Short mmCIF file of C-alpha atoms and ligand atoms in Angstrom, two decimals:
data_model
loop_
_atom_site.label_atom_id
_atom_site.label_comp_id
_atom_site.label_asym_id
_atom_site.label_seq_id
_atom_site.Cartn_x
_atom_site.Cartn_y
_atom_site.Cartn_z
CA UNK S 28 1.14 -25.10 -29.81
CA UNK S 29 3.11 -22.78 -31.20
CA UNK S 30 5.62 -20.73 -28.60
CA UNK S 31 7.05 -17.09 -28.63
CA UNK S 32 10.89 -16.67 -27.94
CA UNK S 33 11.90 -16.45 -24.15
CA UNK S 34 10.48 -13.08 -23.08
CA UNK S 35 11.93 -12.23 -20.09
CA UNK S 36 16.07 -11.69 -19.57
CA UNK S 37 17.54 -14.40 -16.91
CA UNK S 38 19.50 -13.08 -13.75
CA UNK S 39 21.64 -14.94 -11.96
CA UNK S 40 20.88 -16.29 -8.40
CA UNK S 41 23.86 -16.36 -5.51
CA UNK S 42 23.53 -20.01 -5.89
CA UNK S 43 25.01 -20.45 -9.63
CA UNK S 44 21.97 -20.85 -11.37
CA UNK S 45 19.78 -18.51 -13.95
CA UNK S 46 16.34 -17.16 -13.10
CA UNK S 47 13.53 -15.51 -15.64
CA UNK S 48 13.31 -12.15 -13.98
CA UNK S 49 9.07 -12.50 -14.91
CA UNK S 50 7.26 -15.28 -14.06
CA UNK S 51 3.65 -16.70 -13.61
CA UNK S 52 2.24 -17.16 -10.56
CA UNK S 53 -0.67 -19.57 -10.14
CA UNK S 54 -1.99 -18.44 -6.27
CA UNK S 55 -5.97 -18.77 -6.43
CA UNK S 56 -5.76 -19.91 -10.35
CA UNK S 57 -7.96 -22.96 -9.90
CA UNK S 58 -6.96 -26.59 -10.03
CA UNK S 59 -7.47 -28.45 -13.53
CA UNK S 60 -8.04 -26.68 -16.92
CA UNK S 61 -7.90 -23.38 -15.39
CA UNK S 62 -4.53 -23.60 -14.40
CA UNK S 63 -3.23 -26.17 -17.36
CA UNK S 64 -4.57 -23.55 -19.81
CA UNK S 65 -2.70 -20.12 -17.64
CA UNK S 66 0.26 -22.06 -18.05
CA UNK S 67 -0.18 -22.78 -21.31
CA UNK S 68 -0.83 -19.67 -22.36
CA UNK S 69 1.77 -17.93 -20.50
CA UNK S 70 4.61 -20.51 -22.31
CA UNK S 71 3.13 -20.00 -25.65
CA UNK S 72 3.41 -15.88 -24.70
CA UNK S 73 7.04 -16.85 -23.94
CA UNK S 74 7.44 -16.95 -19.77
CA UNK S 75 9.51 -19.58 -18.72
CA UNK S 76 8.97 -19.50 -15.20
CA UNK S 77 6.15 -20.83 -13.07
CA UNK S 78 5.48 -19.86 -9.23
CA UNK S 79 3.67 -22.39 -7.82
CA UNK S 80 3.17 -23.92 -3.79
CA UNK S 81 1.90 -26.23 -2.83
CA UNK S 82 -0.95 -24.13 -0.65
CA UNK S 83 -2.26 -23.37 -4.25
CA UNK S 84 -3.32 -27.14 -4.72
CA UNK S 85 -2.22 -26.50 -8.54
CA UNK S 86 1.09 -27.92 -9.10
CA UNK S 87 0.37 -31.10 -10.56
CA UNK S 88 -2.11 -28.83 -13.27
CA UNK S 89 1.47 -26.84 -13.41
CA UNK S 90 3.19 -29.92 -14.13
CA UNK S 91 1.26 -30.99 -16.53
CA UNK S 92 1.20 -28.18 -18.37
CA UNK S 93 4.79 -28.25 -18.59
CA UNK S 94 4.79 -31.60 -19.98
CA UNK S 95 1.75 -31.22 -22.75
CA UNK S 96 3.98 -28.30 -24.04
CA UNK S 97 6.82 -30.10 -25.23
CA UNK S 98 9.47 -27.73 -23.91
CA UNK S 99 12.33 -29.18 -22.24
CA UNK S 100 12.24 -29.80 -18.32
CA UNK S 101 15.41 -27.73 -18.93
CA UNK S 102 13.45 -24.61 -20.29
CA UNK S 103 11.25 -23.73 -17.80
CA UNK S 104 12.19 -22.32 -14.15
CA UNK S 105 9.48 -24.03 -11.48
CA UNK S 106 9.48 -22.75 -8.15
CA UNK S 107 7.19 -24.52 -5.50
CA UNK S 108 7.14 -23.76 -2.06
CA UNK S 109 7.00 -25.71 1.62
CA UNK S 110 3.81 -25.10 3.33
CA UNK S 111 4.28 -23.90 7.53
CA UNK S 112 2.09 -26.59 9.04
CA UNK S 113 5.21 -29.25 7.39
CA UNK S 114 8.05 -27.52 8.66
CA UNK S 115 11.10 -29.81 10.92
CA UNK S 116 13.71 -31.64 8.68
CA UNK S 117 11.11 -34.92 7.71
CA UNK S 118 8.13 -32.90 7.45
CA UNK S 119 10.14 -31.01 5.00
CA UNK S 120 11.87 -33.68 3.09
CA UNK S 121 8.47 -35.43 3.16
CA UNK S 122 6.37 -32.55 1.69
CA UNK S 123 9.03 -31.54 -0.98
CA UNK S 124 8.80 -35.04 -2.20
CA UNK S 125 5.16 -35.05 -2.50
CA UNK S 126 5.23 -31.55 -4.46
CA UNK S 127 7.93 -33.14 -6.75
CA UNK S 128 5.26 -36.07 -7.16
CA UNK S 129 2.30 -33.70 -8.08
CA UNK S 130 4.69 -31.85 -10.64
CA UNK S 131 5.60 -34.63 -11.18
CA UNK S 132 9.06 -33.74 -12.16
CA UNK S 133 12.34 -34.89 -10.70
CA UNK S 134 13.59 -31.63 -9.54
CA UNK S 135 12.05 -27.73 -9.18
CA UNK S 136 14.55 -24.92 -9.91
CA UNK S 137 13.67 -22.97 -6.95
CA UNK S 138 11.81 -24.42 -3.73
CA UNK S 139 11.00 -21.88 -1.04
CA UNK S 140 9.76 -22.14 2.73
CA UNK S 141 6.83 -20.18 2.40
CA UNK S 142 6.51 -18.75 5.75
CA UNK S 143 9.04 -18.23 8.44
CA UNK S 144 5.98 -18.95 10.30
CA UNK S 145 6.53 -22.23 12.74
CA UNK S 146 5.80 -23.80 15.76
CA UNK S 147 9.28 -22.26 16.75
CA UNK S 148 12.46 -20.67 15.07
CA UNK S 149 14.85 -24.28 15.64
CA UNK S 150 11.93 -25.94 13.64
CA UNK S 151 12.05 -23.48 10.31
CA UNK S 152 16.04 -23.49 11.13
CA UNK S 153 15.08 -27.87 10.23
CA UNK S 154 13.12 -26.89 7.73
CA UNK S 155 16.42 -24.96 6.06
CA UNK S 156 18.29 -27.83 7.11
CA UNK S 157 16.39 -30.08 4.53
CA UNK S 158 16.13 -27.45 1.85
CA UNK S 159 19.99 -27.87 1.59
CA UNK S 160 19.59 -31.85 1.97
CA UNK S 161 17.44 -31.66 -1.08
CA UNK S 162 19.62 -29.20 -3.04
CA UNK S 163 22.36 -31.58 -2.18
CA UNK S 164 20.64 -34.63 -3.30
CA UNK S 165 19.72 -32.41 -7.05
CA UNK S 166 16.10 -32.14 -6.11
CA UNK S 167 16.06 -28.08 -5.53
CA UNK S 168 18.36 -26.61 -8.07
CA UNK S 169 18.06 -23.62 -5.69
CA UNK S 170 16.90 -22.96 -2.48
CA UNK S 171 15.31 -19.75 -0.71
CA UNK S 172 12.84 -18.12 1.90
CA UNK S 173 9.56 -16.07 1.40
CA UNK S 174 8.01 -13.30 3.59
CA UNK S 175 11.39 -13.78 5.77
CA UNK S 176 12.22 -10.20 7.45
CA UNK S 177 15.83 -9.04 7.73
CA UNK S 178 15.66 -10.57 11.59
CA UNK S 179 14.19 -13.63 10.35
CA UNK S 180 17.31 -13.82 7.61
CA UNK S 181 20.49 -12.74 10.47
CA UNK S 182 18.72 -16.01 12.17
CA UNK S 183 19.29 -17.98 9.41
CA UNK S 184 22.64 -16.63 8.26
CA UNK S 185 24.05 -17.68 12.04
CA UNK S 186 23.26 -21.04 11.74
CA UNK S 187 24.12 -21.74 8.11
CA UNK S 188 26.35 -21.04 5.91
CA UNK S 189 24.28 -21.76 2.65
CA UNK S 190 22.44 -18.16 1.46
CA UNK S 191 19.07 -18.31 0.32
CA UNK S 192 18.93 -17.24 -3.66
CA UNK S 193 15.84 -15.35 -2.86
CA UNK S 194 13.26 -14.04 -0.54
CA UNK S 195 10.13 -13.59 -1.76
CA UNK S 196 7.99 -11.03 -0.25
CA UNK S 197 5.03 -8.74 -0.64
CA UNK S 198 6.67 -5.75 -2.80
CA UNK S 199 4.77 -2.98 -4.77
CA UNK S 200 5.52 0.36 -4.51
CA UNK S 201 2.63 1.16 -1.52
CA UNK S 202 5.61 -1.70 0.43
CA UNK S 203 8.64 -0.52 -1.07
CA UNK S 204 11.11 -1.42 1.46
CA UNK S 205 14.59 -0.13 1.19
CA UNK S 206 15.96 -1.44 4.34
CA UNK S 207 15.03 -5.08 2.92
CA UNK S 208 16.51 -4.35 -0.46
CA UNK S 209 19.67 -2.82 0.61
CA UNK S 210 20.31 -5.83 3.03
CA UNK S 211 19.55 -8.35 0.21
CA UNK S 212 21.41 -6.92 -1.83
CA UNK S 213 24.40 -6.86 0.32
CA UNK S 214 23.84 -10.34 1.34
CA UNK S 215 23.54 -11.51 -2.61
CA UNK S 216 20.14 -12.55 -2.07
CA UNK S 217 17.17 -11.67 -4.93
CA UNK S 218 13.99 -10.16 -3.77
CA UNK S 219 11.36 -11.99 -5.65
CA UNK S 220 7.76 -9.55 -5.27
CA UNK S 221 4.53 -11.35 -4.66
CA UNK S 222 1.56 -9.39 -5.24
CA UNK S 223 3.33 -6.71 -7.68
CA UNK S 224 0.23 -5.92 -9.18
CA UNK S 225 -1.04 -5.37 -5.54
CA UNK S 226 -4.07 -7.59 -6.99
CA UNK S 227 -5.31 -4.80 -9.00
CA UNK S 228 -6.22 -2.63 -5.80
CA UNK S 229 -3.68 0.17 -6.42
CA UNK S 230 -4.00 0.19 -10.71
CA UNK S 231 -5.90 3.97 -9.93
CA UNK S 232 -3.34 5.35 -7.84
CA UNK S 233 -2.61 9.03 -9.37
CA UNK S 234 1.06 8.48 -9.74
CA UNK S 235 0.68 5.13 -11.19
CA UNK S 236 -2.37 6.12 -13.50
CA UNK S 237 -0.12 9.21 -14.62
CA UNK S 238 3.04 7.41 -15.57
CA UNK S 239 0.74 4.63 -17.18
CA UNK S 240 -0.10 7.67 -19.66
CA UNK S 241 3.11 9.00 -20.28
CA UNK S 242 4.02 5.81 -21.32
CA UNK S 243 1.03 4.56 -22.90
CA UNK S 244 0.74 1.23 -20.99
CA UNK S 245 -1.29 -0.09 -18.33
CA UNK S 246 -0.92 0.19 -14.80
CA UNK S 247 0.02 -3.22 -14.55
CA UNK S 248 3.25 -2.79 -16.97
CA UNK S 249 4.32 0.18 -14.76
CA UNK S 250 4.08 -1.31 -11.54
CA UNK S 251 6.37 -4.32 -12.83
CA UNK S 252 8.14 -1.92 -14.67
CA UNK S 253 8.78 -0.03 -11.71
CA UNK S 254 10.19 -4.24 -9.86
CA UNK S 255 12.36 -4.88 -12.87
CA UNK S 256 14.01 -1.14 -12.49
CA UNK S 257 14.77 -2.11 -9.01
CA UNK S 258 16.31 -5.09 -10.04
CA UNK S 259 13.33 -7.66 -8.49
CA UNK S 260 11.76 -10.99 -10.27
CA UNK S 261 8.22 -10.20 -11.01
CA UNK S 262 5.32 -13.23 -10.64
CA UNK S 263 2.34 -11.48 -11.45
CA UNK S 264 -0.76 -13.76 -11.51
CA UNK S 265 -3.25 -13.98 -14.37
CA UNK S 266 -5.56 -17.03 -15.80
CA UNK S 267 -6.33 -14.46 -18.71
CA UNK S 268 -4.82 -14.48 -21.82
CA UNK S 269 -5.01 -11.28 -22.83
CA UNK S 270 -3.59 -10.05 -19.74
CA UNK S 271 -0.80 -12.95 -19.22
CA UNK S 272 0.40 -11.49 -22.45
CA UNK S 273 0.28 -7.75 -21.38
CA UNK S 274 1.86 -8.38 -18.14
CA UNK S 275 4.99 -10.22 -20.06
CA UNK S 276 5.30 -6.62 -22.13
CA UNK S 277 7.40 -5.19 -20.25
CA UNK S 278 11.44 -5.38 -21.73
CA UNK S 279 10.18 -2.89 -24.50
CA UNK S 280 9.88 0.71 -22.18
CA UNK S 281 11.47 1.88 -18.86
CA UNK S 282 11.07 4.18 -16.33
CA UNK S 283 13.32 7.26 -15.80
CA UNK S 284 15.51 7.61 -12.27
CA UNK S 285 12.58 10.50 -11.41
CA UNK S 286 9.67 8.02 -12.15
CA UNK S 287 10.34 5.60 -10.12
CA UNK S 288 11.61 7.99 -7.07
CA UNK S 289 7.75 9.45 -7.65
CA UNK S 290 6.51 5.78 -7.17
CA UNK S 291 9.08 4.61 -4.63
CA UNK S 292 7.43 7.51 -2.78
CA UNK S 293 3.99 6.47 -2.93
CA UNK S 294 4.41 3.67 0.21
CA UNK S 295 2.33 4.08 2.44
CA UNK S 296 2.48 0.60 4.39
CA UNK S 297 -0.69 -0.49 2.89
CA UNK S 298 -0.38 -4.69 2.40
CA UNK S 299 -2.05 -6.99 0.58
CA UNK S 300 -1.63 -10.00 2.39
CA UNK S 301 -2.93 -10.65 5.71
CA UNK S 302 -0.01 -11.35 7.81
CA UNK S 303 2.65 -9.27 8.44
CA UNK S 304 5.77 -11.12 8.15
CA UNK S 305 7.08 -8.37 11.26
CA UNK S 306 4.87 -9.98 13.41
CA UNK S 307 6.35 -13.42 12.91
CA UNK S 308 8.75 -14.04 16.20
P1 NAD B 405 -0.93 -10.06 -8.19
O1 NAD B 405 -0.50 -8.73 -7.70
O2 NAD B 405 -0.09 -10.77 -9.17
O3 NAD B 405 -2.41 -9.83 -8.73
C1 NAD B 405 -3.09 -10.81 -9.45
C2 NAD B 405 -4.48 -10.25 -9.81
O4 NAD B 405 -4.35 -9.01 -10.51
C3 NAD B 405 -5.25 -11.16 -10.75
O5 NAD B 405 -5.96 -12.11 -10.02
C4 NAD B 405 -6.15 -10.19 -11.48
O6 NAD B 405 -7.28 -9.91 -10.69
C5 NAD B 405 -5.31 -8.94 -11.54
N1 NAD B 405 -4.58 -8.77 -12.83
C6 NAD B 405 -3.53 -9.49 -13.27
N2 NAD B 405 -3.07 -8.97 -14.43
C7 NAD B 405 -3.85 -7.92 -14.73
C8 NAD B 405 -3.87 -6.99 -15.79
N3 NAD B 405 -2.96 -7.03 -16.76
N4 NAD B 405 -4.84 -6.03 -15.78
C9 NAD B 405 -5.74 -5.98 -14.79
N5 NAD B 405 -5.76 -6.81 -13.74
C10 NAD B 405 -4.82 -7.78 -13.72
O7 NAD B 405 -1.19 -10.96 -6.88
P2 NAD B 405 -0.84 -12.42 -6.38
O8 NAD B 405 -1.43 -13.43 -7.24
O9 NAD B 405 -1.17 -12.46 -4.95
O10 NAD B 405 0.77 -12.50 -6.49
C11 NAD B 405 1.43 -13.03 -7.60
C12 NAD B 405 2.00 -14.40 -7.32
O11 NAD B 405 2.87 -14.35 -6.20
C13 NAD B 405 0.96 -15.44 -6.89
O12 NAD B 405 0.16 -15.90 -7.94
C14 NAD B 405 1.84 -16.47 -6.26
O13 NAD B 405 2.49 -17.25 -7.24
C15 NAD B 405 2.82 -15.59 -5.51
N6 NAD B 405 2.43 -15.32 -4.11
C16 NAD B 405 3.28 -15.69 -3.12
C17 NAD B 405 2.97 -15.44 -1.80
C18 NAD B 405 3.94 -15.84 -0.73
O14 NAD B 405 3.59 -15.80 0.44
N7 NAD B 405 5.15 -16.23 -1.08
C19 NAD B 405 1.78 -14.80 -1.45
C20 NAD B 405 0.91 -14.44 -2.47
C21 NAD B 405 1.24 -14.69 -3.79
#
């Protein structure tokens, strides 16, 4: 295996550590050599920085993939994620240890709760409670949220005094939520965008499609274009090679001020996913 540079610049999280503002993601990339070979191809196109949960049944394919490559543990940023039926302080600490086990590694950089989504709000409050156990005891590097709203954050930030590193939610431009940004960014916390390619739903949008041609790139590039310029980690998902490779070509161009007003305009509240994290109590 032969592998390109680092691609993607590192930002720093509120929690000390470095982040590859592009990653993988491996939701719906199936388990075994599908997912070994994404991974591998996404290292060799230089990513260093895997989104993985364990929902997605992949990480031990992400683990070893990490492994057959050679890098150092130390060069590649895993994220993996608690799943909401194992929230509560064991559940947690329980699950987390069986993700590290399937990885198989004895620490992930990042390790979200994936829903704020629980039986009640003093049982994901546990949940946060063993996130900062297991950042304590080295086996998070950093901790965070995912799909948490800004009321879902002022909950946490009353009872705790650690600040998630991120929150990673739905964010394309048809989502573009400035409220949300503006808040993380006051509070130091990184909005991380699932979805940014909105699957491929949006890619013939007129504004996107247009901009795509100024620049001569694909829709894809300018809709992660259009995350990096607002200062957002990108974790597009592809098991092709061809595309895993596009997707990473994006430190080469940017987007002028007016571009990505033109796209920040096109929201229209249209989601990918199928819950709304506002609807989450
Ligand atoms: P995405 O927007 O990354 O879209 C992925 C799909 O877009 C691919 O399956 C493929 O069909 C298409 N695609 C990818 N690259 C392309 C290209 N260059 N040209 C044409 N089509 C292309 O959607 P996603 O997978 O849902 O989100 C990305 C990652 O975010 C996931 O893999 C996962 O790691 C994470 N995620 C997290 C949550 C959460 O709740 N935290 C939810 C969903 C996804």
């Amino acid at each position: 295996m032969t592998f390109a540079p680092p691609i993607a610049p590192r930002v720093r999280l509120n929690q000390g550590i470095e982040i590859p503002i592009l990653g993988l993601g491996v939701y719906r990339s199936a388990p075994g050599p599908t997912t070994q070979q994404a991974v591998t191809w996404a290292l060799e196109a230089g990513y260093r920085h895997i989104d993985t949960a364990a929902l997605y049944e992949n990480e031990s394919d992400v683990g070893a993939a990490i492994r057959a490559s050679g890098l150092a543990r130390e060069e590649v940023f895993v994220t993996t994620k608690l799943w909401h039926t194992e929230h509560g302080y064991e559940r947690a600490l329980r699950a987390a240890d069986a993700s590290l086990s399937r990885l198989g590694l004895p620490y992930v950089d990042l390790y979200l709760i994936h829903w704020p989504r629980a039986p009640s709000p003093s049982d994901r409050l546990d949940s946060w409670r063993a996130l900062e156990t297991l950042q304590r005891e080295g086996k998070a590097r950093a901790i965070g949220v995912s799909n948490y709203t800004v009321r879902h954050l002022e909950e946490l930030r009353a009872h705790s005094e650690v600040v998630p590193a991120v929150d990673q939610v739905e964010f394309h431009p048809f989502v573009y939520d400035p409220a949300l940004l503006g808040y993380a960014e006051g509070q130091g916390i990184r909005l991380e965008a699932w979805a940014p390619l909105t699957r491929g739903r949006r890619f013939s949008d007129p504004t996107v499609s247009a901009i795509a041609s100024a620049h001569g790139r694909s829709p894809a590039q300018v809709l992660l274009r259009w995350g990096i310029e607002h200062g957002i980690i990108e974790i597009p998902k592809s098991i092709h090679r061809d595309r895993i490779v596009e997707n990473a070509r994006i430190f080469d161009f940017s987007l002028t001020a007016e571009e990505v007003a033109r796209l920040d305009a096109r929201r229209d509240g249209q989601r990918i996913g199928e819950w709304n994290p506002a609807d989450i109590p």
